Coordinates of C-alpha atoms and ligand atoms in Angstrom, one line a residue:
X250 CA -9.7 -54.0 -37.2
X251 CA -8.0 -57.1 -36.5
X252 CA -10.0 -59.4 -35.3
X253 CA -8.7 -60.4 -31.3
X254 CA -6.4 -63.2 -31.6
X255 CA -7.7 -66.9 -30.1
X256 CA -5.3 -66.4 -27.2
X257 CA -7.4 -63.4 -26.7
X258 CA -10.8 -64.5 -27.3
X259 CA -10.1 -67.2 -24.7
X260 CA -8.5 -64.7 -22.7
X261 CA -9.8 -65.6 -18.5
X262 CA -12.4 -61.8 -18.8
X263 CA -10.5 -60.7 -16.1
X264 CA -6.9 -59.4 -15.8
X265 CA -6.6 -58.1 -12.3
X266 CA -3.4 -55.7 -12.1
X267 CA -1.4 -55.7 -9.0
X268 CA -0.6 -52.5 -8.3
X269 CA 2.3 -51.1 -10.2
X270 CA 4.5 -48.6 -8.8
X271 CA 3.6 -45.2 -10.0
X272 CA 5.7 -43.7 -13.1
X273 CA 5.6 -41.8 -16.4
X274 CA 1.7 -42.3 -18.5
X275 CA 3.5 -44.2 -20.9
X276 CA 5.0 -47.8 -19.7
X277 CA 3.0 -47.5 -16.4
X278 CA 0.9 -50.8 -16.4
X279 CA 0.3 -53.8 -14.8
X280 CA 2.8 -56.1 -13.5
X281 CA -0.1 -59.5 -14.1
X282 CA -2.2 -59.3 -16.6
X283 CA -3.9 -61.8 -19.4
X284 CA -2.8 -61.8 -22.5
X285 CA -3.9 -59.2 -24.7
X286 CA -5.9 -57.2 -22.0
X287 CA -2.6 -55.7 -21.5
X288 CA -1.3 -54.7 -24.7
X289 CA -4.9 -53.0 -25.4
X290 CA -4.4 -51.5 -22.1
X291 CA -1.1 -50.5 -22.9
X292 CA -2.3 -49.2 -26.2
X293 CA -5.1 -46.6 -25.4
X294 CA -3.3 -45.6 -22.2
X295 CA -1.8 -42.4 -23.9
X296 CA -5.3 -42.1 -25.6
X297 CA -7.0 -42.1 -22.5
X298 CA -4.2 -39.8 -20.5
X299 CA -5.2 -37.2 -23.2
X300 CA -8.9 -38.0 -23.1
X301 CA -9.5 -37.5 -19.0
X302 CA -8.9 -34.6 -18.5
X303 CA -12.0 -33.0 -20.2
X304 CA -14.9 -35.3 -19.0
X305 CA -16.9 -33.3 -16.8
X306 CA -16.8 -36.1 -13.7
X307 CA -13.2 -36.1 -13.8
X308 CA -12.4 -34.8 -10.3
X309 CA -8.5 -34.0 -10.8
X310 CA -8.6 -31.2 -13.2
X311 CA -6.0 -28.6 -13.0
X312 CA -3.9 -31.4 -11.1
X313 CA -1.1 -32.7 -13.1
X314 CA -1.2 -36.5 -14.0
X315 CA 2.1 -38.1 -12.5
X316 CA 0.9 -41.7 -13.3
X317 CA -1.7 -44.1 -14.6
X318 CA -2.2 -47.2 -13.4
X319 CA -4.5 -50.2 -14.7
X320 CA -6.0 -51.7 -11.8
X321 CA -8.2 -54.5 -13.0
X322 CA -9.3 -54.6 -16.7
X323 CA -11.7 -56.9 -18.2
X324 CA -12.5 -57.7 -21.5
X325 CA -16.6 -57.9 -21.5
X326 CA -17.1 -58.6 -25.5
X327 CA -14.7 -59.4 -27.8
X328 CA -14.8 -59.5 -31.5
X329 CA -15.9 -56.0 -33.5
X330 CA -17.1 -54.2 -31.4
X331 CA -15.2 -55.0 -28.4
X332 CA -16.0 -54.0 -25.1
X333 CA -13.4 -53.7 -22.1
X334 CA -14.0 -52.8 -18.6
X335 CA -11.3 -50.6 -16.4
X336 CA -10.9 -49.0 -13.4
X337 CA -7.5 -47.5 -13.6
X338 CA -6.1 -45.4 -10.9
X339 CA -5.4 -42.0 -11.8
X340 CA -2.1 -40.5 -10.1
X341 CA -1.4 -36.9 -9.2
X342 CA 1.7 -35.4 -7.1
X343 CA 0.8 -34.1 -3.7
X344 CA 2.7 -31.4 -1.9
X345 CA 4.3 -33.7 0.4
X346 CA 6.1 -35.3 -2.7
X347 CA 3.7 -38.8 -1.9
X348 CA 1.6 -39.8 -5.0
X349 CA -2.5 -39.4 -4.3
X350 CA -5.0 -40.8 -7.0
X351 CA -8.3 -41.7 -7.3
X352 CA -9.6 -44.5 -9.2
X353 CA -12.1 -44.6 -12.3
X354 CA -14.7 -46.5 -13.9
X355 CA -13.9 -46.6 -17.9
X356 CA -16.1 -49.0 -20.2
X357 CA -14.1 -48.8 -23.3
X358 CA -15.5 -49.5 -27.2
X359 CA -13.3 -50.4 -30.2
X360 CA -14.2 -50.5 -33.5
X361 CA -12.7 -51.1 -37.0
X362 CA -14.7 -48.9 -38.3
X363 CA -14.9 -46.3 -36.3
X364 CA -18.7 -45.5 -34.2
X365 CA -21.1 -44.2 -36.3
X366 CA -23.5 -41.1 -35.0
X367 CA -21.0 -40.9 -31.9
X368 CA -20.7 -37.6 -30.3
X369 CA -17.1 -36.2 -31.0
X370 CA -16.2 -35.7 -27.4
X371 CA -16.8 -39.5 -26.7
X372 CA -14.4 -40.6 -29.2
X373 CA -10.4 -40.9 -27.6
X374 CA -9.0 -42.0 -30.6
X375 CA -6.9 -44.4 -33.1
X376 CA -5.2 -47.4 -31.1
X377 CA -1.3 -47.2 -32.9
X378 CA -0.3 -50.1 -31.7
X379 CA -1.5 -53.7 -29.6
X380 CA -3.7 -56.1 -30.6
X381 CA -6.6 -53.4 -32.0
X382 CA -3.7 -51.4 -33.7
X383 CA -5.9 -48.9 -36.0
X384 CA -9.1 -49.3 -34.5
X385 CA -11.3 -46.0 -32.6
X386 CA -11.0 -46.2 -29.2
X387 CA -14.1 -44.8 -27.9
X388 CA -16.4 -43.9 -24.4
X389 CA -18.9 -47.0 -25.0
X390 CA -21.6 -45.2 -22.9
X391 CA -22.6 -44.0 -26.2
X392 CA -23.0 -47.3 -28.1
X393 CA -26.5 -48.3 -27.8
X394 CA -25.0 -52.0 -28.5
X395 CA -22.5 -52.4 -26.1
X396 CA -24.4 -51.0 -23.8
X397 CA -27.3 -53.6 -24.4
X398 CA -24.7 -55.6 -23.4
X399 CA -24.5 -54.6 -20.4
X400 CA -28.1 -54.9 -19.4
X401 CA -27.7 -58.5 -20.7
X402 CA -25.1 -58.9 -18.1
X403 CA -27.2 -57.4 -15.5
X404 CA -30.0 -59.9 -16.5
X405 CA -28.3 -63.0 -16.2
X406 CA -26.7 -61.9 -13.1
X407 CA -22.8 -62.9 -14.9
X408 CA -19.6 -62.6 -12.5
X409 CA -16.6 -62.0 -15.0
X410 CA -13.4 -62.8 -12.6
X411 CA -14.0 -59.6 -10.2
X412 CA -17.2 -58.2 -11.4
X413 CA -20.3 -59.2 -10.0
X414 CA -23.6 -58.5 -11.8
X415 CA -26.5 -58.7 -9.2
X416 CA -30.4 -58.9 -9.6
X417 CA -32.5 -57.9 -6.9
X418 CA -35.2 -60.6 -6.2
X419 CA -38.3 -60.8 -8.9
X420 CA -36.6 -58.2 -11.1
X421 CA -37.0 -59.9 -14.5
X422 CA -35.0 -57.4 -16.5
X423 CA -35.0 -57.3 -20.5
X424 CA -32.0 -58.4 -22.6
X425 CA -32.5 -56.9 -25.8
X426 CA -33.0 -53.4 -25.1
X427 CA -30.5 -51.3 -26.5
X428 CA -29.0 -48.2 -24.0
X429 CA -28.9 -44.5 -25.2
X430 CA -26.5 -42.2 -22.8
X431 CA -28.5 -39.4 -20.7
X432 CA -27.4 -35.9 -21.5
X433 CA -28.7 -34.6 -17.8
X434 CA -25.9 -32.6 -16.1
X435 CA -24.5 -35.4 -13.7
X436 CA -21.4 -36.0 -11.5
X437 CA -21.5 -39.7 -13.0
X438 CA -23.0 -41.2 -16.6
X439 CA -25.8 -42.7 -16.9
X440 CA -27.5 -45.0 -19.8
X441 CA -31.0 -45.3 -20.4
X442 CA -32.8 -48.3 -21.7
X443 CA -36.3 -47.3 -23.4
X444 CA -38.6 -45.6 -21.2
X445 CA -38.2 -48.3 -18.7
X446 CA -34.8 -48.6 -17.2
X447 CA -31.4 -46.3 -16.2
X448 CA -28.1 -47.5 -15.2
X449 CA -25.7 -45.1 -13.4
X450 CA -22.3 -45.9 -14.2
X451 CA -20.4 -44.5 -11.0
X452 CA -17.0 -42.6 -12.7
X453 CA -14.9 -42.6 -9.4
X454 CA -14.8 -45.7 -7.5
X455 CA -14.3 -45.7 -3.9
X456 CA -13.6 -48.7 -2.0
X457 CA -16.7 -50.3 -0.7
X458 CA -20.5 -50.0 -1.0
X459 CA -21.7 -46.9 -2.7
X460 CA -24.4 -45.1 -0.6
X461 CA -26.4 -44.5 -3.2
X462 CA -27.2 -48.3 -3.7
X463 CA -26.6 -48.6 -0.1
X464 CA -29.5 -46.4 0.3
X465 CA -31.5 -47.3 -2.2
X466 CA -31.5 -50.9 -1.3
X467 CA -32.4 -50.0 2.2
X468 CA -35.5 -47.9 0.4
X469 CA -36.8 -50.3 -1.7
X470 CA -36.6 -53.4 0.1
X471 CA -38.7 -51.0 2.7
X472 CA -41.3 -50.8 -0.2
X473 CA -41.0 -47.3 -0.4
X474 CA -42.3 -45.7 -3.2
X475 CA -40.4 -42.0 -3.3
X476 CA -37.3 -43.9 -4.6
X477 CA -36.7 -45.3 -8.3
X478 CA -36.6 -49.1 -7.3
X479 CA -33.4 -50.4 -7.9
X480 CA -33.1 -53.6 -10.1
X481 CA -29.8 -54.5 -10.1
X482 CA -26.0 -53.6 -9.7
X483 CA -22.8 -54.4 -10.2
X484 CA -19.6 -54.6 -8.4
X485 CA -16.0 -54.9 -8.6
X486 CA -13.8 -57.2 -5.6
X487 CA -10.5 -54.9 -6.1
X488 CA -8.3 -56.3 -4.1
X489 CA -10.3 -55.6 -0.8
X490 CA -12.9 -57.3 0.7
X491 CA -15.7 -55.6 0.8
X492 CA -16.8 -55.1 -3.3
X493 CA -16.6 -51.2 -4.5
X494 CA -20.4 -50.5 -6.6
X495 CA -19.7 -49.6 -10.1
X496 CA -23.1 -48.9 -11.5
X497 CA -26.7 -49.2 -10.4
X498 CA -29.8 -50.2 -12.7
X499 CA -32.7 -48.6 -11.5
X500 CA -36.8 -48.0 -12.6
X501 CA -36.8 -45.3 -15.1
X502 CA -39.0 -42.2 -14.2
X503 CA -40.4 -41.4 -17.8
X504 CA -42.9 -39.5 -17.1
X505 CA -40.6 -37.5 -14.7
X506 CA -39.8 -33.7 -14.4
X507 CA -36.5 -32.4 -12.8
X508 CA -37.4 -30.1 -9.9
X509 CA -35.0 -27.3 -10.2
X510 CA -36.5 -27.6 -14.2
X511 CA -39.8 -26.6 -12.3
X512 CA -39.1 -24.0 -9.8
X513 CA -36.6 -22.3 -12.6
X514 CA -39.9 -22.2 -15.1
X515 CA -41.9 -21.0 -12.0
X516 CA -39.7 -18.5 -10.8
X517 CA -38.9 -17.5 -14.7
X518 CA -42.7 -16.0 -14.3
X519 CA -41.6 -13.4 -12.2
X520 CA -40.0 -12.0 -14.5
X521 CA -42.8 -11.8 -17.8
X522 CA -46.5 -11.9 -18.0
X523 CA -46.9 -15.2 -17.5
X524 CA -49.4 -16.2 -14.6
X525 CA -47.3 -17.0 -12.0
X526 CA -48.3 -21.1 -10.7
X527 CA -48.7 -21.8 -6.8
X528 CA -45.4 -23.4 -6.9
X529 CA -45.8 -23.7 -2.6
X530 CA -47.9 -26.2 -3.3
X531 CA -45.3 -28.8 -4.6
X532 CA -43.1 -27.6 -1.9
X533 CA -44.9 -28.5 0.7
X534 CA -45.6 -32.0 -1.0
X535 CA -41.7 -32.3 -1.7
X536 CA -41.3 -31.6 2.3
X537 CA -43.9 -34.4 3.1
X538 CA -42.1 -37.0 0.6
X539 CA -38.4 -36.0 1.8
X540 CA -39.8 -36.6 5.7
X541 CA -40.9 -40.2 4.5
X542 CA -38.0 -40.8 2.9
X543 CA -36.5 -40.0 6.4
X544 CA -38.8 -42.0 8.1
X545 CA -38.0 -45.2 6.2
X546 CA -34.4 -44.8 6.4
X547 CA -34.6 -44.2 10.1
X548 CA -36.6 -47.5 10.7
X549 CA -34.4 -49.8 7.9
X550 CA -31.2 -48.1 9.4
X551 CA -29.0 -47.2 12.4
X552 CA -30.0 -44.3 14.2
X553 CA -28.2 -42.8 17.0
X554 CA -28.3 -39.7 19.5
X555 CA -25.3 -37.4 19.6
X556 CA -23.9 -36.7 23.4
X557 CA -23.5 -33.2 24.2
X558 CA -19.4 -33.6 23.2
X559 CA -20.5 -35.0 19.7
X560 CA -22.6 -32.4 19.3
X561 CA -19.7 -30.1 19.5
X562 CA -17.6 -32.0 17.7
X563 CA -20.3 -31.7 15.1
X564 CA -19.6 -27.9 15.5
X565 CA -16.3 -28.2 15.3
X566 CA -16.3 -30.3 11.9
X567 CA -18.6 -27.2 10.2
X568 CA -16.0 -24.9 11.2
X569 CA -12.7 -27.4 10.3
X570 CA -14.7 -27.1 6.8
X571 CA -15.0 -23.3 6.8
X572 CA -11.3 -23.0 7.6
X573 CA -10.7 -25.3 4.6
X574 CA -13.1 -23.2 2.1
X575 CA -11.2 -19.5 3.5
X576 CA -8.1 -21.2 2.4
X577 CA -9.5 -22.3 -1.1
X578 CA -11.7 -18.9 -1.4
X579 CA -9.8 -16.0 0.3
X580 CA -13.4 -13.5 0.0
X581 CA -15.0 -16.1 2.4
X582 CA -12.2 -14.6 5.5
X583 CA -14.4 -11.6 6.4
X584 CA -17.4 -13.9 7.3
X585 CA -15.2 -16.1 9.6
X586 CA -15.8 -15.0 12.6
X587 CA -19.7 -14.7 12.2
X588 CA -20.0 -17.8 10.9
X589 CA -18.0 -19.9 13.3
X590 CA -20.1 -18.3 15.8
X591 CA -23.2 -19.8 14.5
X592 CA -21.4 -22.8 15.1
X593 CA -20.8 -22.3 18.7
X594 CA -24.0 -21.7 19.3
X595 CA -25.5 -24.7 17.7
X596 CA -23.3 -27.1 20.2
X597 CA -24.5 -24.2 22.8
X598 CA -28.6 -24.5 21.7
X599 CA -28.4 -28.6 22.5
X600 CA -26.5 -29.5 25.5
X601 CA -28.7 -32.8 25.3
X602 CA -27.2 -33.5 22.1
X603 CA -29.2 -34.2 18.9
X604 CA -30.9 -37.6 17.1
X605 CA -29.1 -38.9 14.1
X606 CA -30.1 -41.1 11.3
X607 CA -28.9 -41.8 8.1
X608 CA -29.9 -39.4 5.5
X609 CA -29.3 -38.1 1.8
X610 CA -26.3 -36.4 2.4
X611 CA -27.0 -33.9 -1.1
X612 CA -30.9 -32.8 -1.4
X613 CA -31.4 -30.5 -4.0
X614 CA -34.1 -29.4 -6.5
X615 CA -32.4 -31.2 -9.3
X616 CA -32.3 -34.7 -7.2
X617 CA -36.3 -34.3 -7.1
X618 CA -38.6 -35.6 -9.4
X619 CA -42.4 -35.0 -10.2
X620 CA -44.1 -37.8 -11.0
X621 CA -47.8 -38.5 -11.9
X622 CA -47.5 -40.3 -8.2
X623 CA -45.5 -37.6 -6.6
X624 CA -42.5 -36.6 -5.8
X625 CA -39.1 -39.5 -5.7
X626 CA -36.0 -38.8 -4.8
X627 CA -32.6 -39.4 -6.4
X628 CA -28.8 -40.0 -6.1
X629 CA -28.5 -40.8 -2.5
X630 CA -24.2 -40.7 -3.1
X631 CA -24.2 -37.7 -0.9
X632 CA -21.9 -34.9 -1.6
X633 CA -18.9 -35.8 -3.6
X634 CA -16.0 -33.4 -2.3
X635 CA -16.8 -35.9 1.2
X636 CA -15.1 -39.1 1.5
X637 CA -17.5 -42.4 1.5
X638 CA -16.9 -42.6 5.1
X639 CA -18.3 -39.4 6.0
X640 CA -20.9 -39.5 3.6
X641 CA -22.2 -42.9 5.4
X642 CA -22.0 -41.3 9.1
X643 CA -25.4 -40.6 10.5
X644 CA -26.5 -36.9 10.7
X645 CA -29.0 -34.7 11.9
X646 CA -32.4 -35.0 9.4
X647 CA -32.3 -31.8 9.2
X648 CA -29.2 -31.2 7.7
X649 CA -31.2 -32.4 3.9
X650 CA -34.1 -29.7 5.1
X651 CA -31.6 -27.0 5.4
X652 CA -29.9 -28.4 1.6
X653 CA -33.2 -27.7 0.2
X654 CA -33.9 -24.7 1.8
X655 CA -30.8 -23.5 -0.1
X656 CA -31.8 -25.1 -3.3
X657 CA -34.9 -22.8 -3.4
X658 CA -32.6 -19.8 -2.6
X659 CA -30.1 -21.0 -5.8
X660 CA -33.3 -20.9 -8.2
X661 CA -34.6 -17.6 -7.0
X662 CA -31.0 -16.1 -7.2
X663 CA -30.5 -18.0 -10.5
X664 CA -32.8 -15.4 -12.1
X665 CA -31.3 -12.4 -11.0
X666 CA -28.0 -14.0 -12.1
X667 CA -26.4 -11.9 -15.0
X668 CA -29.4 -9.3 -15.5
X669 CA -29.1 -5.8 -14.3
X670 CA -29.8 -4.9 -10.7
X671 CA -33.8 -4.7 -10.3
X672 CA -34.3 -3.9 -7.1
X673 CA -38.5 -4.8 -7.7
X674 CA -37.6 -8.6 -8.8
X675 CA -35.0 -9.0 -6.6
X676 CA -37.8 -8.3 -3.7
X677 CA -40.0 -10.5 -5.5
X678 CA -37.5 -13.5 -6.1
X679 CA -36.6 -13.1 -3.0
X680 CA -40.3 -13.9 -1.5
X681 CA -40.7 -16.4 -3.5
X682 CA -37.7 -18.2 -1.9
X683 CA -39.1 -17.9 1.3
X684 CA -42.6 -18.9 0.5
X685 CA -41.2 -22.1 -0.8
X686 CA -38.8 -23.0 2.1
X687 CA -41.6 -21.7 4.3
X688 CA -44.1 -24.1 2.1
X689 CA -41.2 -26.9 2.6
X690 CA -41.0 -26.8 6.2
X691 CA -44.7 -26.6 6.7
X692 CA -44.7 -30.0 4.6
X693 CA -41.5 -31.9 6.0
X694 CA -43.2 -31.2 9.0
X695 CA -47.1 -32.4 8.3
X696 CA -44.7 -35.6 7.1
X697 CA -43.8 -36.5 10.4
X698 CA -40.3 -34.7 10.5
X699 CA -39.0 -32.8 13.1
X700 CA -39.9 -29.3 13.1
X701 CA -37.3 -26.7 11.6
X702 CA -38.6 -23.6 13.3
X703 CA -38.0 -25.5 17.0
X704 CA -34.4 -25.6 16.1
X705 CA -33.2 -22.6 15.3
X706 CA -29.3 -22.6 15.8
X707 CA -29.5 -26.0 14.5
X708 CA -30.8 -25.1 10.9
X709 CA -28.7 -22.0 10.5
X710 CA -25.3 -23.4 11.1
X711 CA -26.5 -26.8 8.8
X712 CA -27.6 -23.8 6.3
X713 CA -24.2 -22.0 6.6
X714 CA -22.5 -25.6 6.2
X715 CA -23.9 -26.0 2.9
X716 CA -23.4 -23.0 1.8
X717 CA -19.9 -22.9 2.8
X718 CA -19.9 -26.3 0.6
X719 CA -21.7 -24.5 -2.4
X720 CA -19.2 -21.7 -2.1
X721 CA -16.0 -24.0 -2.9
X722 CA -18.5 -26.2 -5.4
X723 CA -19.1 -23.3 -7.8
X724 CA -15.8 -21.7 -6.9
X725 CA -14.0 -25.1 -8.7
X726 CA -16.9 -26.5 -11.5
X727 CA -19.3 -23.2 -11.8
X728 CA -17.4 -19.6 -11.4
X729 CA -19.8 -17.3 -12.7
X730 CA -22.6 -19.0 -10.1
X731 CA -20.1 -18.2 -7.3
X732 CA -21.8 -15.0 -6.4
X733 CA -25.2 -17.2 -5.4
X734 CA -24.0 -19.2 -2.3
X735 CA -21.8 -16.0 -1.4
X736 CA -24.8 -13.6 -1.1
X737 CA -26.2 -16.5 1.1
X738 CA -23.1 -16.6 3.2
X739 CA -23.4 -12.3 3.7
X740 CA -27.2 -12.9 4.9
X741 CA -26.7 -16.0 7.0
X742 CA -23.3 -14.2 8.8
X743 CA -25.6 -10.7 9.4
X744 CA -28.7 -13.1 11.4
X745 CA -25.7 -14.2 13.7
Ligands
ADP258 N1 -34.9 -43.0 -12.3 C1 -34.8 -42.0 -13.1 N2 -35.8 -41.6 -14.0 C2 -35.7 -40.5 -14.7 N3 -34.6 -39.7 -14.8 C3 -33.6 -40.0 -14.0 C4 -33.6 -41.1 -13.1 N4 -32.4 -41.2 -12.4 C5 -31.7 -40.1 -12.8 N5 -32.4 -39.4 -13.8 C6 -32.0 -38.2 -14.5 O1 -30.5 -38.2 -14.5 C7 -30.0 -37.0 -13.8 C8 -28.7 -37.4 -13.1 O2 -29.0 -38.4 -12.1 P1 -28.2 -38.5 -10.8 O3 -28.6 -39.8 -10.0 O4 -28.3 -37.2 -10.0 O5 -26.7 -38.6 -11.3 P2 -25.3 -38.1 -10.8 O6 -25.1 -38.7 -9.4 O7 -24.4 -38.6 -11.8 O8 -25.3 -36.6 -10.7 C9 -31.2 -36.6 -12.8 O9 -31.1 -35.2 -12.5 C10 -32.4 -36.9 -13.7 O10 -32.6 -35.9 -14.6
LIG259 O1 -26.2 -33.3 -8.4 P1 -24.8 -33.6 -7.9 O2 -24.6 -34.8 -7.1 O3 -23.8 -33.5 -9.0 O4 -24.5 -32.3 -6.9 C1 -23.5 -31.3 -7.1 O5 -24.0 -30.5 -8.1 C2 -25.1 -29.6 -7.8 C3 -25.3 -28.8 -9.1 O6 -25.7 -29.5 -10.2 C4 -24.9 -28.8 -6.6 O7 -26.1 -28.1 -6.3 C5 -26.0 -26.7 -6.2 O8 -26.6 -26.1 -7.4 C6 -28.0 -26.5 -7.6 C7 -28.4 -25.7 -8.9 O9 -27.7 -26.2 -10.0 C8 -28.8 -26.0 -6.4 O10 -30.2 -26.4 -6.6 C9 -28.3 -26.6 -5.1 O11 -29.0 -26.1 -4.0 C10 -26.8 -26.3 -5.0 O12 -26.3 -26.9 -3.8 C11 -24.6 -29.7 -5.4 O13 -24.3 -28.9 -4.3 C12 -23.3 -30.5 -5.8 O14 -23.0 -31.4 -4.7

């Protein structure tokens, strides 16, 4: 590799973009930029264009690219390896003919040599030209030593032109612990640091403070102990205000086990000889430590109480959504009319209106931990097809009940899924399902939360709303699960 050149190595690490004016992948770039950043920007665009398309948080897939554009990029080792840090603004055409992009988080290694031990998929490419012409352009994530790099960063609490690393107050964080990527199923990447620290590396930036760290923050500074506490963060200034999070350092759980992991293994017992465990049990506990979640966060942030024309506007929302996933998935039309019924009669069922708080927005099984302490909560980004400001409006608690209740419906379906019709375990998976929500409820309750069963309207249409949500989820990332949330949908639409 050729080592950076001294105008390079003295380069200000920071070489914010303007925004250029969209155009072909190639000769797109910035219109400011420090020297050198931009020629190895220049180089690995093509590279990345390729690259993109096939990471699983990538949200544009089956959209064709029409431009990419380097928004700030910044150079955060140089020498062999080098490290550089980009969000670059990912075009696409929309119907209207007007370009609409989102913007992504990249942390880019090169190497002379190429990464050693490196996954394939993680590796973009030879740079043919620029100032690392020749080198192996890779996805650092996987580079134990850049990532260490990172923490360093985090530890010292550096600001590199527009990215701020921040320390949250008495976290005295390692420097020399090297970072191996996760290989959980995720929306984002995360990098762990021996069995004591994980940093999320948000892929798509939005504008602003993530709520996941948002959240978090809130959580921890409350002392609350069903939350990983967060150490540190980092952020980027844009060009707005307000910084946009790019990653988020938090405790490591490693003694932890995944709770869709658990209730899959459980519900897996149905099926052979195995003694089936008293999964209700850790149910109800999860309902307890999801209504003291709620608690805290209703306490550290605003609440609110919907008037009776919020409430229908609330309504209204579900069924703008439903409208939106008929259009997407044409089997969901027959259920309409049912279903926007149920959402009539939840703006009927509270003509008082209904409390708000803020909440997690995307309660699942696999956002659940066990722990020798109990049960902790994770990824409070809420769900990702909503736009940040959505996702930070406050809503009805119940609306992360009724995602959980669904969650327990997915794993019983889950082991139906693909096996021939049995009508004996379907009757059994199903009452496991309900023993579990029922166990759930029972427990949110006993935790202080609002009881489910008193609002009945309520939890179905917030049921029916995730579903409807699950439906176009699985429909884009997950076909072959498609057929769970739509057997939900048929049984929710018959109760109406
Ligand atoms: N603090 C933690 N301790 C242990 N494992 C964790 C922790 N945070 C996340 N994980 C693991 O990483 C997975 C993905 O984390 P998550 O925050 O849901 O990422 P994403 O938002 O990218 O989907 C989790 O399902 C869990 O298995
Ligand atoms: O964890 P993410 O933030 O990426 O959430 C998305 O992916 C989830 C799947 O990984 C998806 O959850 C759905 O599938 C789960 C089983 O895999 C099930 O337990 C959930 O109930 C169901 O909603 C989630 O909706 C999506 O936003």
């Amino acid at each position: 590799m050729s080592e950076p050149s001294r105008s390079q190595a003295h380069v200000q690490p920071d070489a914010p973009a303007g925004t250029a004016a969209p155009a072909g992948l190639r000769g797109t770039g910035p219109r400011r930029t420090a020297l050198g950043v931009s020629e190895l920007v220049q180089a690995a665009l093509p590279l990345i264009a390729e690259w993109l398309p096939t990471q699983r948080w990538y949200a544009g897939k089956g959209r064709p690219i029409t431009g990419l554009v380097p928004v700030v990029g910044t150079p955060l080792q140089v020498g062999d390896p080098a490290l550089l840090h980009l969000l670059l603004r990912v075009e696409h055409a929309t119907t209207a003919g007007l370009p609409h992009g989102d913007t992504y988080q990249l942390l880019l290694g090169i190497r002379s040599q190429g990464p050693s031990g490196i996954e394939p998929g993680a590796v973009l490419g030879r740079l043919s030209q620029g100032p690392y012409d020749g080198a192996t352009l890779y996805d650092a994530v996987h580079d134990p030593e850049l990532t260490g790099r990172l923490l360093e960063h985090l530890a010292t609490g550096d600001r590199f032109g527009s990215l701020s690393f921040r320390r949250t107050p008495g976290s005295g964080l390692p420097t020399n612990l090297p970072g191996r990527a996760s290989t959980a199923e995720q929306s984002n990447s995360s990098v762990i640091y021996g069995t004591s620290y994980i940093l999320k590396l948000f892929r798509r930036i939005h504008p602003g403070t993530n709520p996941d760290l948002e959240l978090s923050l809130a959580l921890s500074r409350a002392g609350s102990t069903r939350i990983p506490r967060v150490a540190a963060w980092f952020e980027s200034r844009m060009e707005r205000a307000e910084p946009a999070t790019l990653g988020l350092l938090q405790r490591y759980l490693p003694d932890a086990e995944d709770g869709w992991e658990l209730a899959l293994d459980q519900v897996g017992r149905l099926k052979g000889d195995r003694s089936p465990g008293n999964f209700a049990i850790e149910a109800h506990r999860l309902g307890r430590a999801t209504a003291e979640v709620h608690r805290v966060l209703s306490r550290s942030m605003p609440v609110a109480r919907l008037d009776r024309t919020q409430t229908g506007r609330l309504a209204t929302a579900m069924a703008d959504r439903l409208d939106s996933a008929v259009a997407a998935v044409p089997g969901l039309l027959r259920f309409r009319a049912a279903l926007r019924t149920a959402f009539q009669q939840l703006a009927d069922a509270h003509p008082d209106g209904l409390p708000v708080q803020r909440i997690h927005g995307d309660l699942h099984l696999g956002q659940a931990m066990r722990t020798p302490h109990g049960w902790v909560l994770l990824d409070f980004e809420g769900e990702p097809a909503k736009s940040v400001t959505e996702r930070r409006e406050p809503q009805p608690a119940l609306r992360d009940v009724a995602a959980m209740l669904r969650s327990f419906d997915y794993a019983a379906a889950h082991l139906l899924a693909g096996g021939p019709v049995d009508p004996e375990l379907a009757h059994l998976a199903a009452a496991w399902a309900q023993r579990n929500r029922t166990a759930f409820c029972a427990g949110y309750t006993a935790g202080g939360g609002a009881d489910p069963a008193a609002s009945p309207e309520l939890m179905r249409a917030l049921e029916i709303d995730k579903a409807v949500y699950e439906v176009v989820y699985e429909a884009r990332h997950r076909p072959s699960w498609l057929p769970i949330p739509l057997a939900a949908i048929n049984r929710l639409a018959l109760s109406v």
